mmCIF file of C-alpha atoms in Angstrom:
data_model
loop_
_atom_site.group_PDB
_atom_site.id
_atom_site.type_symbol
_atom_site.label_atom_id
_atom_site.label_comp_id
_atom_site.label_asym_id
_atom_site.label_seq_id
_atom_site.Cartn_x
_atom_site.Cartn_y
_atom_site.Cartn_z
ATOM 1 C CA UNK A 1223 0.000 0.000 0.000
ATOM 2 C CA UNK A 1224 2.904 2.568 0.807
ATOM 3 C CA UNK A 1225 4.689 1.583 -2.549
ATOM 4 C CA UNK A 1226 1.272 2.111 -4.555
ATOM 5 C CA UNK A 1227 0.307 4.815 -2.505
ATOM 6 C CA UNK A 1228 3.898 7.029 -2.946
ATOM 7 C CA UNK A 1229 3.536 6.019 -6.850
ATOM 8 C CA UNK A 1230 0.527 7.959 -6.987
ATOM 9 C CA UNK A 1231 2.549 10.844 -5.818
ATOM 10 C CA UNK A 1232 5.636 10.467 -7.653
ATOM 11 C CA UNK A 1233 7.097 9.051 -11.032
ATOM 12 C CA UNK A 1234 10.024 7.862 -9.427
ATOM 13 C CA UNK A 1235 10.090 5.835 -5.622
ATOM 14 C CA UNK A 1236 12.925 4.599 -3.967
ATOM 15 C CA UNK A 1237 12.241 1.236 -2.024
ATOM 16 C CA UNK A 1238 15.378 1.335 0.631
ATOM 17 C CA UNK A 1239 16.605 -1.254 3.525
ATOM 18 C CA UNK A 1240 18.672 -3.435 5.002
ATOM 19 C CA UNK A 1241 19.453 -6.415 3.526
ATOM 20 C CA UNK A 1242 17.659 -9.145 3.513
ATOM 21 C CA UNK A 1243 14.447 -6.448 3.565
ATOM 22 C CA UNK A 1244 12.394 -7.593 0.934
ATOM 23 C CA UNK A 1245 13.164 -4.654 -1.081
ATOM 24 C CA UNK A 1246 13.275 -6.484 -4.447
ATOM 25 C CA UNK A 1247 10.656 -8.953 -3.440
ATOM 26 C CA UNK A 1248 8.065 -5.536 -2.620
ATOM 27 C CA UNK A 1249 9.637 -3.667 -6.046
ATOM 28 C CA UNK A 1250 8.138 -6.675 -8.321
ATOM 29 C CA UNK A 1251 5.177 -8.063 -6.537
ATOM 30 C CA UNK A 1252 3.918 -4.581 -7.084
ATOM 31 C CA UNK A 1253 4.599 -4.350 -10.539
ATOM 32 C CA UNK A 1254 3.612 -7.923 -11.297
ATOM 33 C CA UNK A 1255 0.166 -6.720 -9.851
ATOM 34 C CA UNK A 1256 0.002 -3.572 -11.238
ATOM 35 C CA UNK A 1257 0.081 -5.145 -14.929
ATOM 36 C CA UNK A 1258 -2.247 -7.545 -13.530
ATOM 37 C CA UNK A 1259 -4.524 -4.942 -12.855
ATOM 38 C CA UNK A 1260 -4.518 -2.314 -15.214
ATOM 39 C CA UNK A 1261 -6.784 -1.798 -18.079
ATOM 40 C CA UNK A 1262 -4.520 -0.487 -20.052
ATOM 41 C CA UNK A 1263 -1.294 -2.508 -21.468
ATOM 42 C CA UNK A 1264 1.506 -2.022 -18.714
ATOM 43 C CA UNK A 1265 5.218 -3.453 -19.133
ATOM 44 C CA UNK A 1266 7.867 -4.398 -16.611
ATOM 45 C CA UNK A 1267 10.668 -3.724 -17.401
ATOM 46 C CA UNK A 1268 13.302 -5.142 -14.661
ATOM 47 C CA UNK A 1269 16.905 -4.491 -14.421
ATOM 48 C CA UNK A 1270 19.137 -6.503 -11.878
ATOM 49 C CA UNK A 1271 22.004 -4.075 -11.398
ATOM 50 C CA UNK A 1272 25.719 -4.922 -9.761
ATOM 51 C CA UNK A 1273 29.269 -3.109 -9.498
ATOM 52 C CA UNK A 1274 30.362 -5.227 -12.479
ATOM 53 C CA UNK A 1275 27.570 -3.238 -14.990
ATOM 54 C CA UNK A 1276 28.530 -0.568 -17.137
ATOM 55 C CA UNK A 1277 26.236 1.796 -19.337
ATOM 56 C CA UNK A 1278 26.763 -0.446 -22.124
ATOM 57 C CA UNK A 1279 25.522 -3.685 -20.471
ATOM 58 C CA UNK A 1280 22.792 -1.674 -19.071
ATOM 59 C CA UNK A 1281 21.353 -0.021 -22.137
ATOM 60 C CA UNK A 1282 21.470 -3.605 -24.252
ATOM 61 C CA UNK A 1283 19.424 -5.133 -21.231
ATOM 62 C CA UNK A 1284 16.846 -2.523 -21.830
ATOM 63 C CA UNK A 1285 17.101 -2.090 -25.393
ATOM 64 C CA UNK A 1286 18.676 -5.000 -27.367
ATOM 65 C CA UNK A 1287 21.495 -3.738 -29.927
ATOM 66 C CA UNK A 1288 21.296 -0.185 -28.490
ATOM 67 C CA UNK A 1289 24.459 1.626 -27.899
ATOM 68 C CA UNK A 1290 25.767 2.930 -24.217
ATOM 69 C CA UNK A 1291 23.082 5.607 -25.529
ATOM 70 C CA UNK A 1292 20.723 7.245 -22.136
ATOM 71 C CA UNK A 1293 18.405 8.945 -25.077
ATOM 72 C CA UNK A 1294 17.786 5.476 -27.668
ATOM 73 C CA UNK A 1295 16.704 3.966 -23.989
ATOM 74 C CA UNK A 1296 14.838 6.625 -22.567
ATOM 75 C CA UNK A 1297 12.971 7.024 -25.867
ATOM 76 C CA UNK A 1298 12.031 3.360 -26.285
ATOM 77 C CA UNK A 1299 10.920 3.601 -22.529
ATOM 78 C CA UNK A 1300 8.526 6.701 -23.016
ATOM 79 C CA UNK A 1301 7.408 5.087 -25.870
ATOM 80 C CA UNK A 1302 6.476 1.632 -23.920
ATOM 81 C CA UNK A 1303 5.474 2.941 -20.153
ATOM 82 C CA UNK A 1304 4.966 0.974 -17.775
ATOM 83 C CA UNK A 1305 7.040 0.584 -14.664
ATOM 84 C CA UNK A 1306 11.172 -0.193 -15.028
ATOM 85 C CA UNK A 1307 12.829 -1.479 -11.540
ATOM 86 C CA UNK A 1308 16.475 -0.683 -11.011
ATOM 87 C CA UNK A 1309 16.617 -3.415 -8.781
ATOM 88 C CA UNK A 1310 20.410 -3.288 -6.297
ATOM 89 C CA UNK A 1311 20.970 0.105 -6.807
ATOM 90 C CA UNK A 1312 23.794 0.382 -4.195
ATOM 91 C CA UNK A 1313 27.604 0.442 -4.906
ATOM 92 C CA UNK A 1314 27.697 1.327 -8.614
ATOM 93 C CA UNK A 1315 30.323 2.895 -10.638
ATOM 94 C CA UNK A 1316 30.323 6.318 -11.361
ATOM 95 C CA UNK A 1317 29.612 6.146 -15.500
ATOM 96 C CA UNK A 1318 26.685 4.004 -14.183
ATOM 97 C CA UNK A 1319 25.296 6.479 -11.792
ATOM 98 C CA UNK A 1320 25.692 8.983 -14.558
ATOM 99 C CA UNK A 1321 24.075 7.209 -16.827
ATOM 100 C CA UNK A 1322 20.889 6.085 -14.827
ATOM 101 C CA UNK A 1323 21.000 9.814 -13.766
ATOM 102 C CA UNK A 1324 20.238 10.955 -17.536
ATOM 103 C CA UNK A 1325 17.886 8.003 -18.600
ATOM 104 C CA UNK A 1326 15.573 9.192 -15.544
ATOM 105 C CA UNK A 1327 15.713 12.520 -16.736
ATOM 106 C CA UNK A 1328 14.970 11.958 -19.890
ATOM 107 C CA UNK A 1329 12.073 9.335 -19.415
ATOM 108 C CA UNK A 1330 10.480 12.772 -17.898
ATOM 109 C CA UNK A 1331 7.888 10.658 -16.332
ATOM 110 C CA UNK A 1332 6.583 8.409 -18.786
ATOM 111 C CA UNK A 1333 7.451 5.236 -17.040
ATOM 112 C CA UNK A 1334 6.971 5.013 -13.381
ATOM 113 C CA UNK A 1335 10.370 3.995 -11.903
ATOM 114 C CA UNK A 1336 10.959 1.829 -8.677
ATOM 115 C CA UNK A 1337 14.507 2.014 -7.341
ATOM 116 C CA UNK A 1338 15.812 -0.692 -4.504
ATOM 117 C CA UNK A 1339 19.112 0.697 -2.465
ATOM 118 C CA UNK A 1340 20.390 0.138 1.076
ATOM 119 C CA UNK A 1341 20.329 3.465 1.063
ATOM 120 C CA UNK A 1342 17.919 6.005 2.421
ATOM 121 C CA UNK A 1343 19.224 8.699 -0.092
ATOM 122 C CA UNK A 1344 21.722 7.836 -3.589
ATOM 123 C CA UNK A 1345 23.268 10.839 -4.803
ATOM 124 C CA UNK A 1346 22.559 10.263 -8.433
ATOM 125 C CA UNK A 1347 19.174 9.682 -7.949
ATOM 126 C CA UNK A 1348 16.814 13.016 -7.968
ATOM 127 C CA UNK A 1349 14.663 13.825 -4.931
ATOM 128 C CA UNK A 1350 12.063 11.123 -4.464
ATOM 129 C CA UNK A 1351 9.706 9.716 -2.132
ATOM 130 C CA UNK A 1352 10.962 6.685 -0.473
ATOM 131 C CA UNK A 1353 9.553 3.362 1.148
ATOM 132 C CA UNK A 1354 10.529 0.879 3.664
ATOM 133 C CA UNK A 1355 9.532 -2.634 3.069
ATOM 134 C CA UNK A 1356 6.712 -3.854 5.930
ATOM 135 C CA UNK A 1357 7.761 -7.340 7.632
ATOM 136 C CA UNK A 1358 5.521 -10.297 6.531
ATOM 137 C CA UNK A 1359 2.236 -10.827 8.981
ATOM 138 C CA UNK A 1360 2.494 -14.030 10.469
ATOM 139 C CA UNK A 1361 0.445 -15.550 7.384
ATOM 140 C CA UNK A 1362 2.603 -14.751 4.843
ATOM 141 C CA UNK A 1363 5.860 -15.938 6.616
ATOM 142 C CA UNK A 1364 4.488 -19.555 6.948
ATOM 143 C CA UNK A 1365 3.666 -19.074 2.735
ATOM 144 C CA UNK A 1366 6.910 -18.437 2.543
ATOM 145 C CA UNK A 1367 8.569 -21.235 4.473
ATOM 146 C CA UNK A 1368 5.971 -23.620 2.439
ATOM 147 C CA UNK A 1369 7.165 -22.197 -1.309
ATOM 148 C CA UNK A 1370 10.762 -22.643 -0.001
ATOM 149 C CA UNK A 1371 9.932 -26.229 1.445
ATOM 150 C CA UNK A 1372 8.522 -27.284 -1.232
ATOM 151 C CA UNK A 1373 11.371 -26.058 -4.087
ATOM 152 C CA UNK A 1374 13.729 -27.993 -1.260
ATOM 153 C CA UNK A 1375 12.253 -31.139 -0.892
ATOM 154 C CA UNK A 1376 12.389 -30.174 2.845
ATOM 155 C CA UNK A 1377 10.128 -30.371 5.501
ATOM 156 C CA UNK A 1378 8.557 -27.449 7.752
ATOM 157 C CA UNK A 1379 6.284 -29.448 9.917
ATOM 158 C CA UNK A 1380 8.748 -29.856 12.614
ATOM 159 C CA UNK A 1381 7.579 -27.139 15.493
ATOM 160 C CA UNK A 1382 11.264 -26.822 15.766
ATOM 161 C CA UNK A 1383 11.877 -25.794 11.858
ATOM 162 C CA UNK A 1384 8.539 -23.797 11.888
ATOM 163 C CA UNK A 1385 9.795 -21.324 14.821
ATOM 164 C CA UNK A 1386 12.564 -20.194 12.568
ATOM 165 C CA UNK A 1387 9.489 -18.051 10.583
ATOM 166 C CA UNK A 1388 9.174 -16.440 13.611
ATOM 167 C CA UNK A 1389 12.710 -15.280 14.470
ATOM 168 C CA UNK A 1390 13.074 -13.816 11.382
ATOM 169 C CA UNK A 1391 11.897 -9.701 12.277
ATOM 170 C CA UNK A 1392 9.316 -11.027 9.375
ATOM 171 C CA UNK A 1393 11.877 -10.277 6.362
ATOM 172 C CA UNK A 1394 11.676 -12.662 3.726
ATOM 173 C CA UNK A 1395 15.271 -12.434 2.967
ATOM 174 C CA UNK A 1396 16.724 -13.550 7.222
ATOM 175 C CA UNK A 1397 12.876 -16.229 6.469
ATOM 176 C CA UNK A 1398 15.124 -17.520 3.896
ATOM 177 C CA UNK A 1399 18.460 -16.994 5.382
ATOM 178 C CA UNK A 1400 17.672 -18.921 8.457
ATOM 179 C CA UNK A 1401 15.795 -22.171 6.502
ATOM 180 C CA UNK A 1402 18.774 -22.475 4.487
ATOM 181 C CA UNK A 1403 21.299 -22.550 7.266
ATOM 182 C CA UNK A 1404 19.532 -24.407 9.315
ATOM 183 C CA UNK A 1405 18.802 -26.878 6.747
ATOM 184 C CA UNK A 1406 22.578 -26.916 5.581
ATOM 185 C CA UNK A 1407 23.187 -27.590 9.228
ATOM 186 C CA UNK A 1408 20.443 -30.674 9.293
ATOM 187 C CA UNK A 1409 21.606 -32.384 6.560
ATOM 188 C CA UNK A 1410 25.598 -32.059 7.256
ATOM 189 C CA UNK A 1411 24.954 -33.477 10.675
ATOM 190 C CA UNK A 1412 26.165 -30.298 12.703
ATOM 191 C CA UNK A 1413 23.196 -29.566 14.368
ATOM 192 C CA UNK A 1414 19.198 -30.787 14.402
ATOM 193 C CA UNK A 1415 16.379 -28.835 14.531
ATOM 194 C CA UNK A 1416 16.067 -29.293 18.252
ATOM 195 C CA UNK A 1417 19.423 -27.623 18.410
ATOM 196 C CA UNK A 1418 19.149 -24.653 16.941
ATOM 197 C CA UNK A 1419 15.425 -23.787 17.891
ATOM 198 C CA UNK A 1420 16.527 -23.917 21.565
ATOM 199 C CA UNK A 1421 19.923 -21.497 19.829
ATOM 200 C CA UNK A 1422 17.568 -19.542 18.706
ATOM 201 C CA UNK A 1423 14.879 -18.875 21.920
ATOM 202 C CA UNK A 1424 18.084 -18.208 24.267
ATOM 203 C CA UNK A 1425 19.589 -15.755 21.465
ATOM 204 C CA UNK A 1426 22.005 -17.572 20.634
ATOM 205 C CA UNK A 1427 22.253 -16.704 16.860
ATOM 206 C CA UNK A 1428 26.270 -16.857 16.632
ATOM 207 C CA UNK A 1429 26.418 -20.737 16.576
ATOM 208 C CA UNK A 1430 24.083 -20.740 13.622
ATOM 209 C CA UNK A 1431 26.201 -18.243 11.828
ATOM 210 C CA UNK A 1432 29.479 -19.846 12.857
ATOM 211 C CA UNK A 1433 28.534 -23.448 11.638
ATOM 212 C CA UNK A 1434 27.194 -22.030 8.471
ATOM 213 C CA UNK A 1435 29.825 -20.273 7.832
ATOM 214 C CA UNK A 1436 32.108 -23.296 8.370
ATOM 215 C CA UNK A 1437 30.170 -25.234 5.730
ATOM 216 C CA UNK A 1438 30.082 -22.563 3.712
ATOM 217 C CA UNK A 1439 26.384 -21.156 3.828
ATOM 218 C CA UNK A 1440 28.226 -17.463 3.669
ATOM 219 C CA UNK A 1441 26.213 -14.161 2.009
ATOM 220 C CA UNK A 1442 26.997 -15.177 -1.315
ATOM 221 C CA UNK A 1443 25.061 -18.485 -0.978
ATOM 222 C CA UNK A 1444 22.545 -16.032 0.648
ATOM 223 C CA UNK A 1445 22.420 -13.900 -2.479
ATOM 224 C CA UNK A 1446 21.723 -16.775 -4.319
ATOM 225 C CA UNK A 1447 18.213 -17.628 -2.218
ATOM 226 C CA UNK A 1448 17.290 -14.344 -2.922
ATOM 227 C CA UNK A 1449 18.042 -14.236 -6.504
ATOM 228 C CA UNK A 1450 16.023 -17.480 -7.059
ATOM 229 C CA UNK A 1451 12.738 -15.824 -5.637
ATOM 230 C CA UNK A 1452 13.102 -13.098 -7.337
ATOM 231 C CA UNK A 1453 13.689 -14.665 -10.789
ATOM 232 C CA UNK A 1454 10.415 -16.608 -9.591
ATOM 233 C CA UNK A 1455 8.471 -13.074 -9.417
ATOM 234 C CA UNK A 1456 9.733 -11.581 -11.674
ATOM 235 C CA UNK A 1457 9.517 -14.339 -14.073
ATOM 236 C CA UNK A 1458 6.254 -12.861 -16.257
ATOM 237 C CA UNK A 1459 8.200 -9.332 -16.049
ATOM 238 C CA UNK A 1460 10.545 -7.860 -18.924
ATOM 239 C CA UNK A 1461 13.923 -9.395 -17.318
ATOM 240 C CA UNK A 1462 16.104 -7.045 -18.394
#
């Protein structure tokens, strides 16, 4: 509702917080519904962005064959609408940030534009209104465990594994963070379910994240979770 509500207001929204947040989860549920919903034809067009990118490998994402041109992709934009997500927004290089700077300047409004950061405020970006994912309701997080069960042949209906939805601050991104570790941790034989639920009730969170990180289960394995469910809901949207 804030994301809808601040798009009303604004062509441009930055979605900003920590990770693990649900920032790019939030950024194309939205637009998934908003195509859903409209009566009108409305593309997504969603770009996953990282440190490697450059303006070339941005503008061919967004228009195929296209020179490292802002204009060509602003102007195939305007002419399309809908809603483009600049999904990862943090840590870019500077020809990037440059770049990005004059395609949202020249789109002039014509396509709504969600941005996901860490950050409350990125200095290329112009002045903005900005939203803060909410944490799952209790509901939601137990949907969540169940998708992620089921993709990993695992199994939720241990109390023990279930409490992990709830230890979570409700952020899809520590929801999947903590199923993963704890079912790395499971299957290697370093811990059982009993274990770390009674970690987890006496705050002990460090021997979770010291096993896993022993077996590996590190951020970039955690990157990985995310990027799965996002491909996943993002899958009907103009990957870009």
């Amino acid at each position: 509702v804030a994301l809808e509500n601040a798009l009303a207001n604004a062509t441009v929204v930055l979605v900003n917080g920590p990770l693990l947040s649900g920032k790019s989860r939030l950024a194309v549920e939205y637009a998934r519904w908003v195509r859903a919903t409209s009566t009108t034809p409305c593309p997504v067009h969603y770009v996953r962005l990282s440190a490697a990118d450059g303006p070339a490998s941005i503008a061919t994402r967004l228009l195929p064959h296209a020179a490292a041109a802002a204009g060509a992709c602003a102007e195939h934009l305007r002419g399309r609408g809908g809603i483009l997500i600049l999904d990862q927004a943090d840590r870019l290089q500077a020809e990037v940030e440059l770049f990005l700077a004059d395609l949202l300047r020249q789109l002039d409004g014509k396509c709504r534009t969600i941005v996901t950061a860490r950050a409350e405020r990125l200095p290329w970006l112009p002045e903005c209104l900005s939203v803060v994912p909410d944490a799952l309701p209790r509901e939601a997080r137990v949907e969540l465990g169940q998708r992620w069960a089921h993709a990993r042949g695992a199994c939720l209906e241990s109390a023990n594994v279930r409490a992990l939805l709830f230890f979570s601050g409700g952020f899809p991104g520590m929801i999947l963070l903590l199923l993963g570790a704890a079912q790395q941790l499971v299957d290697s034989g370093a811990a059982s379910a009993e274990d770390i639920a009674e970690w987890l009730h006496s705050g002990d969170w460090d021997r979770i994240a010291d096993l896993a990180d022993e077996l590996g289960y590190g951020l970039p394995s955690i990157e990985v979770l995310i990027g799965e469910l996002v491909a996943h809901l993002s899958a009907s949207c103009d990957t870009a």
